[in-house]
JSON list of C-alpha atoms in Angstrom, two decimals:
[
{"chain": "A", "resi": 1, "resn": "UNK", "atom": "CA", "xyz": [115.57, 205.86, -89.84]},
{"chain": "A", "resi": 2, "resn": "UNK", "atom": "CA", "xyz": [115.31, 209.51, -89.00]},
{"chain": "A", "resi": 3, "resn": "UNK", "atom": "CA", "xyz": [116.28, 209.89, -85.36]},
{"chain": "A", "resi": 4, "resn": "UNK", "atom": "CA", "xyz": [118.34, 213.04, -85.90]},
{"chain": "A", "resi": 5, "resn": "UNK", "atom": "CA", "xyz": [115.45, 215.56, -85.69]},
{"chain": "A", "resi": 6, "resn": "UNK", "atom": "CA", "xyz": [114.23, 213.93, -82.48]},
{"chain": "A", "resi": 7, "resn": "UNK", "atom": "CA", "xyz": [117.68, 214.17, -80.93]},
{"chain": "A", "resi": 8, "resn": "UNK", "atom": "CA", "xyz": [117.93, 217.81, -81.98]},
{"chain": "A", "resi": 9, "resn": "UNK", "atom": "CA", "xyz": [114.62, 218.53, -80.25]},
{"chain": "A", "resi": 10, "resn": "UNK", "atom": "CA", "xyz": [115.99, 216.83, -77.16]},
{"chain": "A", "resi": 11, "resn": "UNK", "atom": "CA", "xyz": [119.03, 219.05, -77.32]},
{"chain": "A", "resi": 12, "resn": "UNK", "atom": "CA", "xyz": [116.85, 222.14, -77.58]},
{"chain": "A", "resi": 13, "resn": "UNK", "atom": "CA", "xyz": [115.15, 221.11, -74.37]},
{"chain": "A", "resi": 14, "resn": "UNK", "atom": "CA", "xyz": [118.54, 220.21, -72.83]},
{"chain": "A", "resi": 15, "resn": "UNK", "atom": "CA", "xyz": [117.08, 217.04, -71.33]},
{"chain": "A", "resi": 16, "resn": "UNK", "atom": "CA", "xyz": [117.30, 213.28, -71.92]},
{"chain": "A", "resi": 17, "resn": "UNK", "atom": "CA", "xyz": [114.72, 212.06, -74.41]},
{"chain": "A", "resi": 18, "resn": "UNK", "atom": "CA", "xyz": [113.36, 208.52, -74.54]},
{"chain": "A", "resi": 19, "resn": "UNK", "atom": "CA", "xyz": [112.77, 207.89, -78.23]},
{"chain": "A", "resi": 20, "resn": "UNK", "atom": "CA", "xyz": [109.85, 205.65, -79.15]},
{"chain": "A", "resi": 21, "resn": "UNK", "atom": "CA", "xyz": [109.42, 203.27, -82.09]},
{"chain": "A", "resi": 22, "resn": "UNK", "atom": "CA", "xyz": [107.57, 199.97, -81.98]},
{"chain": "A", "resi": 23, "resn": "UNK", "atom": "CA", "xyz": [108.14, 200.13, -78.24]},
{"chain": "A", "resi": 24, "resn": "UNK", "atom": "CA", "xyz": [109.86, 202.29, -75.68]},
{"chain": "A", "resi": 25, "resn": "UNK", "atom": "CA", "xyz": [113.51, 203.02, -75.23]},
{"chain": "A", "resi": 26, "resn": "UNK", "atom": "CA", "xyz": [115.80, 201.42, -72.68]},
{"chain": "A", "resi": 27, "resn": "UNK", "atom": "CA", "xyz": [117.63, 203.66, -70.26]},
{"chain": "A", "resi": 28, "resn": "UNK", "atom": "CA", "xyz": [120.15, 201.77, -68.16]},
{"chain": "A", "resi": 29, "resn": "UNK", "atom": "CA", "xyz": [120.75, 198.10, -68.82]},
{"chain": "A", "resi": 30, "resn": "UNK", "atom": "CA", "xyz": [121.52, 194.79, -67.24]},
{"chain": "A", "resi": 31, "resn": "UNK", "atom": "CA", "xyz": [122.48, 191.46, -68.71]},
{"chain": "A", "resi": 32, "resn": "UNK", "atom": "CA", "xyz": [125.18, 190.31, -71.11]},
{"chain": "A", "resi": 33, "resn": "UNK", "atom": "CA", "xyz": [127.03, 192.56, -73.56]},
{"chain": "A", "resi": 34, "resn": "UNK", "atom": "CA", "xyz": [125.27, 193.16, -76.88]},
{"chain": "A", "resi": 35, "resn": "UNK", "atom": "CA", "xyz": [126.07, 190.65, -79.65]},
{"chain": "A", "resi": 36, "resn": "UNK", "atom": "CA", "xyz": [127.75, 193.48, -81.57]},
{"chain": "A", "resi": 37, "resn": "UNK", "atom": "CA", "xyz": [128.10, 197.26, -81.37]},
{"chain": "A", "resi": 38, "resn": "UNK", "atom": "CA", "xyz": [128.80, 200.03, -83.85]},
{"chain": "A", "resi": 39, "resn": "UNK", "atom": "CA", "xyz": [129.97, 203.49, -82.83]},
{"chain": "A", "resi": 40, "resn": "UNK", "atom": "CA", "xyz": [129.60, 206.14, -85.49]},
{"chain": "A", "resi": 41, "resn": "UNK", "atom": "CA", "xyz": [131.82, 209.13, -86.07]},
{"chain": "A", "resi": 42, "resn": "UNK", "atom": "CA", "xyz": [130.83, 212.46, -84.59]},
{"chain": "A", "resi": 43, "resn": "UNK", "atom": "CA", "xyz": [128.64, 214.44, -86.97]},
{"chain": "A", "resi": 44, "resn": "UNK", "atom": "CA", "xyz": [127.87, 218.15, -86.72]},
{"chain": "A", "resi": 45, "resn": "UNK", "atom": "CA", "xyz": [124.20, 218.89, -87.39]},
{"chain": "A", "resi": 46, "resn": "UNK", "atom": "CA", "xyz": [123.04, 222.46, -86.85]},
{"chain": "A", "resi": 47, "resn": "UNK", "atom": "CA", "xyz": [123.46, 223.35, -83.22]},
{"chain": "A", "resi": 48, "resn": "UNK", "atom": "CA", "xyz": [125.86, 220.75, -81.85]},
{"chain": "A", "resi": 49, "resn": "UNK", "atom": "CA", "xyz": [127.67, 217.44, -82.21]},
{"chain": "A", "resi": 50, "resn": "UNK", "atom": "CA", "xyz": [125.92, 214.07, -82.53]},
{"chain": "A", "resi": 51, "resn": "UNK", "atom": "CA", "xyz": [127.29, 210.56, -82.13]},
{"chain": "A", "resi": 52, "resn": "UNK", "atom": "CA", "xyz": [125.26, 207.44, -82.91]},
{"chain": "A", "resi": 53, "resn": "UNK", "atom": "CA", "xyz": [125.82, 204.01, -81.36]},
{"chain": "A", "resi": 54, "resn": "UNK", "atom": "CA", "xyz": [123.94, 200.85, -82.38]},
{"chain": "A", "resi": 55, "resn": "UNK", "atom": "CA", "xyz": [123.71, 197.83, -80.08]},
{"chain": "A", "resi": 56, "resn": "UNK", "atom": "CA", "xyz": [122.66, 194.56, -81.75]},
{"chain": "A", "resi": 57, "resn": "UNK", "atom": "CA", "xyz": [120.56, 191.62, -80.51]},
{"chain": "A", "resi": 58, "resn": "UNK", "atom": "CA", "xyz": [118.38, 189.89, -81.31]},
{"chain": "A", "resi": 59, "resn": "UNK", "atom": "CA", "xyz": [116.69, 189.71, -77.93]},
{"chain": "A", "resi": 60, "resn": "UNK", "atom": "CA", "xyz": [113.30, 188.45, -76.90]},
{"chain": "A", "resi": 61, "resn": "UNK", "atom": "CA", "xyz": [110.89, 191.36, -76.60]},
{"chain": "A", "resi": 62, "resn": "UNK", "atom": "CA", "xyz": [109.89, 192.59, -73.17]},
{"chain": "A", "resi": 63, "resn": "UNK", "atom": "CA", "xyz": [106.32, 192.02, -72.02]},
{"chain": "A", "resi": 64, "resn": "UNK", "atom": "CA", "xyz": [105.49, 195.63, -72.91]},
{"chain": "A", "resi": 65, "resn": "UNK", "atom": "CA", "xyz": [106.84, 195.25, -76.44]},
{"chain": "A", "resi": 66, "resn": "UNK", "atom": "CA", "xyz": [104.91, 191.99, -76.92]},
{"chain": "A", "resi": 67, "resn": "UNK", "atom": "CA", "xyz": [101.71, 193.66, -75.74]},
{"chain": "A", "resi": 68, "resn": "UNK", "atom": "CA", "xyz": [102.15, 196.52, -78.21]},
{"chain": "A", "resi": 69, "resn": "UNK", "atom": "CA", "xyz": [102.88, 194.07, -81.02]},
{"chain": "A", "resi": 70, "resn": "UNK", "atom": "CA", "xyz": [99.77, 192.10, -80.14]},
{"chain": "A", "resi": 71, "resn": "UNK", "atom": "CA", "xyz": [97.68, 195.26, -80.35]},
{"chain": "A", "resi": 72, "resn": "UNK", "atom": "CA", "xyz": [99.33, 196.26, -83.64]},
{"chain": "A", "resi": 73, "resn": "UNK", "atom": "CA", "xyz": [98.66, 192.88, -85.25]},
{"chain": "A", "resi": 74, "resn": "UNK", "atom": "CA", "xyz": [95.07, 192.81, -84.01]},
{"chain": "A", "resi": 75, "resn": "UNK", "atom": "CA", "xyz": [94.41, 196.30, -85.39]},
{"chain": "A", "resi": 76, "resn": "UNK", "atom": "CA", "xyz": [95.48, 194.99, -88.82]},
{"chain": "A", "resi": 77, "resn": "UNK", "atom": "CA", "xyz": [93.31, 191.90, -88.55]},
{"chain": "A", "resi": 78, "resn": "UNK", "atom": "CA", "xyz": [96.21, 189.56, -87.79]},
{"chain": "A", "resi": 79, "resn": "UNK", "atom": "CA", "xyz": [97.44, 187.43, -84.91]},
{"chain": "A", "resi": 80, "resn": "UNK", "atom": "CA", "xyz": [100.84, 187.85, -83.26]},
{"chain": "A", "resi": 81, "resn": "UNK", "atom": "CA", "xyz": [103.30, 185.01, -83.82]},
{"chain": "A", "resi": 82, "resn": "UNK", "atom": "CA", "xyz": [106.35, 186.57, -82.20]},
{"chain": "A", "resi": 83, "resn": "UNK", "atom": "CA", "xyz": [108.37, 189.72, -81.54]},
{"chain": "A", "resi": 84, "resn": "UNK", "atom": "CA", "xyz": [112.07, 190.28, -82.13]},
{"chain": "A", "resi": 85, "resn": "UNK", "atom": "CA", "xyz": [114.01, 193.07, -80.47]},
{"chain": "A", "resi": 86, "resn": "UNK", "atom": "CA", "xyz": [116.70, 193.58, -83.09]},
{"chain": "A", "resi": 87, "resn": "UNK", "atom": "CA", "xyz": [118.75, 196.53, -81.91]},
{"chain": "A", "resi": 88, "resn": "UNK", "atom": "CA", "xyz": [118.92, 199.74, -79.94]},
{"chain": "A", "resi": 89, "resn": "UNK", "atom": "CA", "xyz": [120.07, 202.99, -81.54]},
{"chain": "A", "resi": 90, "resn": "UNK", "atom": "CA", "xyz": [121.59, 205.45, -79.09]},
{"chain": "A", "resi": 91, "resn": "UNK", "atom": "CA", "xyz": [122.09, 209.11, -79.92]},
{"chain": "A", "resi": 92, "resn": "UNK", "atom": "CA", "xyz": [124.32, 211.40, -77.82]},
{"chain": "A", "resi": 93, "resn": "UNK", "atom": "CA", "xyz": [124.20, 215.15, -78.46]},
{"chain": "A", "resi": 94, "resn": "UNK", "atom": "CA", "xyz": [126.54, 217.85, -77.13]},
{"chain": "A", "resi": 95, "resn": "UNK", "atom": "CA", "xyz": [126.12, 221.54, -77.74]},
{"chain": "A", "resi": 96, "resn": "UNK", "atom": "CA", "xyz": [124.97, 224.74, -76.07]},
{"chain": "A", "resi": 97, "resn": "UNK", "atom": "CA", "xyz": [121.61, 225.81, -74.66]},
{"chain": "A", "resi": 98, "resn": "UNK", "atom": "CA", "xyz": [120.96, 229.31, -73.30]},
{"chain": "A", "resi": 99, "resn": "UNK", "atom": "CA", "xyz": [124.67, 230.00, -73.88]},
{"chain": "A", "resi": 100, "resn": "UNK", "atom": "CA", "xyz": [125.62, 227.14, -71.54]},
{"chain": "A", "resi": 101, "resn": "UNK", "atom": "CA", "xyz": [127.15, 223.71, -72.35]},
{"chain": "A", "resi": 102, "resn": "UNK", "atom": "CA", "xyz": [124.40, 221.08, -72.67]},
{"chain": "A", "resi": 103, "resn": "UNK", "atom": "CA", "xyz": [124.05, 217.39, -73.36]},
{"chain": "A", "resi": 104, "resn": "UNK", "atom": "CA", "xyz": [121.07, 215.26, -74.37]},
{"chain": "A", "resi": 105, "resn": "UNK", "atom": "CA", "xyz": [120.24, 211.96, -75.98]},
{"chain": "A", "resi": 106, "resn": "UNK", "atom": "CA", "xyz": [118.01, 208.94, -76.14]},
{"chain": "A", "resi": 107, "resn": "UNK", "atom": "CA", "xyz": [117.63, 205.37, -77.32]},
{"chain": "A", "resi": 108, "resn": "UNK", "atom": "CA", "xyz": [115.43, 203.96, -80.05]},
{"chain": "A", "resi": 109, "resn": "UNK", "atom": "CA", "xyz": [114.36, 200.35, -79.60]},
{"chain": "A", "resi": 110, "resn": "UNK", "atom": "CA", "xyz": [114.19, 198.57, -82.97]},
{"chain": "A", "resi": 111, "resn": "UNK", "atom": "CA", "xyz": [111.65, 195.76, -82.82]},
{"chain": "A", "resi": 112, "resn": "UNK", "atom": "CA", "xyz": [109.69, 193.73, -85.35]},
{"chain": "A", "resi": 113, "resn": "UNK", "atom": "CA", "xyz": [106.21, 192.34, -84.81]},
{"chain": "A", "resi": 114, "resn": "UNK", "atom": "CA", "xyz": [105.85, 188.98, -86.57]},
{"chain": "A", "resi": 115, "resn": "UNK", "atom": "CA", "xyz": [102.14, 189.04, -87.33]},
{"chain": "A", "resi": 116, "resn": "UNK", "atom": "CA", "xyz": [100.65, 186.18, -89.35]},
{"chain": "A", "resi": 117, "resn": "UNK", "atom": "CA", "xyz": [101.15, 188.09, -92.60]},
{"chain": "A", "resi": 118, "resn": "UNK", "atom": "CA", "xyz": [100.94, 186.01, -95.78]},
{"chain": "A", "resi": 119, "resn": "UNK", "atom": "CA", "xyz": [104.02, 185.80, -97.97]},
{"chain": "A", "resi": 120, "resn": "UNK", "atom": "CA", "xyz": [103.95, 188.41, -100.74]},
{"chain": "A", "resi": 121, "resn": "UNK", "atom": "CA", "xyz": [103.88, 187.53, -104.43]},
{"chain": "A", "resi": 122, "resn": "UNK", "atom": "CA", "xyz": [106.14, 190.42, -105.51]},
{"chain": "A", "resi": 123, "resn": "UNK", "atom": "CA", "xyz": [109.22, 189.47, -103.51]},
{"chain": "A", "resi": 124, "resn": "UNK", "atom": "CA", "xyz": [111.54, 189.69, -106.52]},
{"chain": "A", "resi": 125, "resn": "UNK", "atom": "CA", "xyz": [110.40, 193.25, -107.26]},
{"chain": "A", "resi": 126, "resn": "UNK", "atom": "CA", "xyz": [111.05, 194.25, -103.65]},
{"chain": "A", "resi": 127, "resn": "UNK", "atom": "CA", "xyz": [114.54, 192.73, -103.66]},
{"chain": "A", "resi": 128, "resn": "UNK", "atom": "CA", "xyz": [115.40, 194.28, -107.03]},
{"chain": "A", "resi": 129, "resn": "UNK", "atom": "CA", "xyz": [114.15, 197.67, -105.84]},
{"chain": "A", "resi": 130, "resn": "UNK", "atom": "CA", "xyz": [116.45, 197.52, -102.83]},
{"chain": "A", "resi": 131, "resn": "UNK", "atom": "CA", "xyz": [119.44, 196.41, -104.90]},
{"chain": "A", "resi": 132, "resn": "UNK", "atom": "CA", "xyz": [118.95, 199.38, -107.22]},
{"chain": "A", "resi": 133, "resn": "UNK", "atom": "CA", "xyz": [118.59, 201.91, -104.40]},
{"chain": "A", "resi": 134, "resn": "UNK", "atom": "CA", "xyz": [120.97, 200.69, -101.72]},
{"chain": "A", "resi": 135, "resn": "UNK", "atom": "CA", "xyz": [123.96, 202.86, -102.72]},
{"chain": "A", "resi": 136, "resn": "UNK", "atom": "CA", "xyz": [121.92, 206.05, -102.57]},
{"chain": "A", "resi": 137, "resn": "UNK", "atom": "CA", "xyz": [120.30, 204.84, -99.35]},
{"chain": "A", "resi": 138, "resn": "UNK", "atom": "CA", "xyz": [123.71, 204.35, -97.76]},
{"chain": "A", "resi": 139, "resn": "UNK", "atom": "CA", "xyz": [124.80, 207.84, -98.80]},
{"chain": "A", "resi": 140, "resn": "UNK", "atom": "CA", "xyz": [121.72, 209.42, -97.28]},
{"chain": "A", "resi": 141, "resn": "UNK", "atom": "CA", "xyz": [122.08, 207.40, -94.09]},
{"chain": "A", "resi": 142, "resn": "UNK", "atom": "CA", "xyz": [125.76, 208.37, -93.85]},
{"chain": "A", "resi": 143, "resn": "UNK", "atom": "CA", "xyz": [124.93, 212.06, -94.16]},
{"chain": "A", "resi": 144, "resn": "UNK", "atom": "CA", "xyz": [122.94, 211.84, -90.92]},
{"chain": "A", "resi": 145, "resn": "UNK", "atom": "CA", "xyz": [124.71, 209.26, -88.79]},
{"chain": "A", "resi": 146, "resn": "UNK", "atom": "CA", "xyz": [128.29, 209.03, -90.03]},
{"chain": "A", "resi": 147, "resn": "UNK", "atom": "CA", "xyz": [129.78, 206.70, -92.61]},
{"chain": "A", "resi": 148, "resn": "UNK", "atom": "CA", "xyz": [127.86, 203.51, -93.33]},
{"chain": "A", "resi": 149, "resn": "UNK", "atom": "CA", "xyz": [129.69, 200.75, -91.39]},
{"chain": "A", "resi": 150, "resn": "UNK", "atom": "CA", "xyz": [132.22, 198.57, -93.19]},
{"chain": "A", "resi": 151, "resn": "UNK", "atom": "CA", "xyz": [134.17, 195.42, -92.37]},
{"chain": "A", "resi": 152, "resn": "UNK", "atom": "CA", "xyz": [137.90, 195.56, -91.68]},
{"chain": "A", "resi": 153, "resn": "UNK", "atom": "CA", "xyz": [138.31, 194.55, -95.33]},
{"chain": "A", "resi": 154, "resn": "UNK", "atom": "CA", "xyz": [136.32, 197.57, -96.54]},
{"chain": "A", "resi": 155, "resn": "UNK", "atom": "CA", "xyz": [133.08, 195.79, -97.44]},
{"chain": "A", "resi": 156, "resn": "UNK", "atom": "CA", "xyz": [129.80, 197.46, -96.59]},
{"chain": "A", "resi": 157, "resn": "UNK", "atom": "CA", "xyz": [127.68, 195.94, -93.86]},
{"chain": "A", "resi": 158, "resn": "UNK", "atom": "CA", "xyz": [124.36, 194.51, -94.97]},
{"chain": "A", "resi": 159, "resn": "UNK", "atom": "CA", "xyz": [121.25, 196.64, -94.95]},
{"chain": "A", "resi": 160, "resn": "UNK", "atom": "CA", "xyz": [118.71, 194.71, -92.88]},
{"chain": "A", "resi": 161, "resn": "UNK", "atom": "CA", "xyz": [114.99, 195.20, -93.51]},
{"chain": "A", "resi": 162, "resn": "UNK", "atom": "CA", "xyz": [113.28, 195.34, -90.14]},
{"chain": "A", "resi": 163, "resn": "UNK", "atom": "CA", "xyz": [109.90, 194.46, -91.67]},
{"chain": "A", "resi": 164, "resn": "UNK", "atom": "CA", "xyz": [111.17, 191.76, -93.99]},
{"chain": "A", "resi": 165, "resn": "UNK", "atom": "CA", "xyz": [110.54, 191.96, -97.74]},
{"chain": "A", "resi": 166, "resn": "UNK", "atom": "CA", "xyz": [109.06, 188.45, -97.87]},
{"chain": "A", "resi": 167, "resn": "UNK", "atom": "CA", "xyz": [106.07, 189.57, -95.80]},
{"chain": "A", "resi": 168, "resn": "UNK", "atom": "CA", "xyz": [105.55, 193.01, -97.31]},
{"chain": "A", "resi": 169, "resn": "UNK", "atom": "CA", "xyz": [108.26, 195.27, -95.92]},
{"chain": "A", "resi": 170, "resn": "UNK", "atom": "CA", "xyz": [109.05, 198.47, -97.83]},
{"chain": "A", "resi": 171, "resn": "UNK", "atom": "CA", "xyz": [112.34, 198.07, -99.75]},
{"chain": "A", "resi": 172, "resn": "UNK", "atom": "CA", "xyz": [113.69, 201.61, -99.34]},
{"chain": "A", "resi": 173, "resn": "UNK", "atom": "CA", "xyz": [111.76, 203.19, -96.47]},
{"chain": "A", "resi": 174, "resn": "UNK", "atom": "CA", "xyz": [114.13, 205.18, -94.26]},
{"chain": "A", "resi": 175, "resn": "UNK", "atom": "CA", "xyz": [112.69, 203.65, -91.08]},
{"chain": "A", "resi": 176, "resn": "UNK", "atom": "CA", "xyz": [112.85, 200.06, -92.34]},
{"chain": "A", "resi": 177, "resn": "UNK", "atom": "CA", "xyz": [116.59, 199.52, -92.97]},
{"chain": "A", "resi": 178, "resn": "UNK", "atom": "CA", "xyz": [119.52, 199.46, -90.55]},
{"chain": "A", "resi": 179, "resn": "UNK", "atom": "CA", "xyz": [123.16, 198.49, -91.15]},
{"chain": "A", "resi": 180, "resn": "UNK", "atom": "CA", "xyz": [124.02, 195.13, -89.62]},
{"chain": "A", "resi": 181, "resn": "UNK", "atom": "CA", "xyz": [127.35, 193.22, -89.44]},
{"chain": "A", "resi": 182, "resn": "UNK", "atom": "CA", "xyz": [127.47, 190.00, -91.43]},
{"chain": "A", "resi": 183, "resn": "UNK", "atom": "CA", "xyz": [127.41, 187.51, -88.55]},
{"chain": "A", "resi": 184, "resn": "UNK", "atom": "CA", "xyz": [124.50, 189.30, -86.87]},
{"chain": "A", "resi": 185, "resn": "UNK", "atom": "CA", "xyz": [122.64, 189.50, -90.18]},
{"chain": "A", "resi": 186, "resn": "UNK", "atom": "CA", "xyz": [122.90, 185.73, -90.52]},
{"chain": "A", "resi": 187, "resn": "UNK", "atom": "CA", "xyz": [121.36, 185.32, -87.08]},
{"chain": "A", "resi": 188, "resn": "UNK", "atom": "CA", "xyz": [118.54, 187.71, -87.98]},
{"chain": "A", "resi": 189, "resn": "UNK", "atom": "CA", "xyz": [117.88, 185.85, -91.24]},
{"chain": "A", "resi": 190, "resn": "UNK", "atom": "CA", "xyz": [117.83, 182.48, -89.51]},
{"chain": "A", "resi": 191, "resn": "UNK", "atom": "CA", "xyz": [115.53, 183.63, -86.72]},
{"chain": "A", "resi": 192, "resn": "UNK", "atom": "CA", "xyz": [112.88, 185.42, -88.78]},
{"chain": "A", "resi": 193, "resn": "UNK", "atom": "CA", "xyz": [111.15, 182.17, -89.87]},
{"chain": "A", "resi": 194, "resn": "UNK", "atom": "CA", "xyz": [111.09, 181.07, -86.23]},
{"chain": "A", "resi": 195, "resn": "UNK", "atom": "CA", "xyz": [109.49, 184.38, -85.26]},
{"chain": "A", "resi": 196, "resn": "UNK", "atom": "CA", "xyz": [106.66, 183.77, -87.74]},
{"chain": "A", "resi": 197, "resn": "UNK", "atom": "CA", "xyz": [106.24, 180.15, -86.62]},
{"chain": "A", "resi": 198, "resn": "UNK", "atom": "CA", "xyz": [103.62, 179.36, -83.93]},
{"chain": "A", "resi": 199, "resn": "UNK", "atom": "CA", "xyz": [104.62, 178.79, -80.34]},
{"chain": "A", "resi": 200, "resn": "UNK", "atom": "CA", "xyz": [108.33, 179.69, -80.57]},
{"chain": "A", "resi": 201, "resn": "UNK", "atom": "CA", "xyz": [110.63, 181.46, -78.15]},
{"chain": "A", "resi": 202, "resn": "UNK", "atom": "CA", "xyz": [109.91, 184.82, -79.80]},
{"chain": "A", "resi": 203, "resn": "UNK", "atom": "CA", "xyz": [106.45, 184.77, -78.25]},
{"chain": "A", "resi": 204, "resn": "UNK", "atom": "CA", "xyz": [107.97, 184.41, -74.76]},
{"chain": "A", "resi": 205, "resn": "UNK", "atom": "CA", "xyz": [108.66, 187.67, -72.89]},
{"chain": "A", "resi": 206, "resn": "UNK", "atom": "CA", "xyz": [112.28, 188.61, -72.27]},
{"chain": "A", "resi": 207, "resn": "UNK", "atom": "CA", "xyz": [113.86, 191.08, -69.84]},
{"chain": "A", "resi": 208, "resn": "UNK", "atom": "CA", "xyz": [113.26, 194.81, -70.01]},
{"chain": "A", "resi": 209, "resn": "UNK", "atom": "CA", "xyz": [117.03, 195.46, -70.13]},
{"chain": "A", "resi": 210, "resn": "UNK", "atom": "CA", "xyz": [118.64, 192.57, -72.03]},
{"chain": "A", "resi": 211, "resn": "UNK", "atom": "CA", "xyz": [122.16, 193.91, -72.60]},
{"chain": "A", "resi": 212, "resn": "UNK", "atom": "CA", "xyz": [124.94, 196.07, -71.19]},
{"chain": "A", "resi": 213, "resn": "UNK", "atom": "CA", "xyz": [126.55, 198.99, -72.96]}
]
């Protein structure tokens, strides 16, 4: 997901930027620590240094996120079944602006709207497409955010499809895949069916700030 250009624009303005995607960003937090966290290495895009941090849920969506999901589903002719707040991506930039030291950054809330989409008939094609492209996807992701995360044993983290393949998610879209540690990925996988089921917890609003840094 291409947050780097947005963070660079924030740096140019030398101000904090609240990045938006499927909902608004969270600035300041309360609650329990995130289920997991990944801190990337410092990269050096043109004009400064960038470090990316990912905080992992899943959390119940805030009332605002649920409302936006409801509108999104309705616009597509579907009903909302649930909303999962999967992660937050934080970008911190340091550089110079008007010949002076400057800092900027923002957070991108990664959410998924579980509309009542029908299951797709080409699921195998979508999975095969991802399997064929995942190495090149990881390389491209790493060029922007630092090395794709690995376990202590050197195995790559899973690439999680935010809009799941079973309901029509794009296999290789840059804004549809994030690296996720194995234990968190299992939680995501187990909770997706519950998000699409009627009347579950994923249709109940959660806090606006569900985790601490």
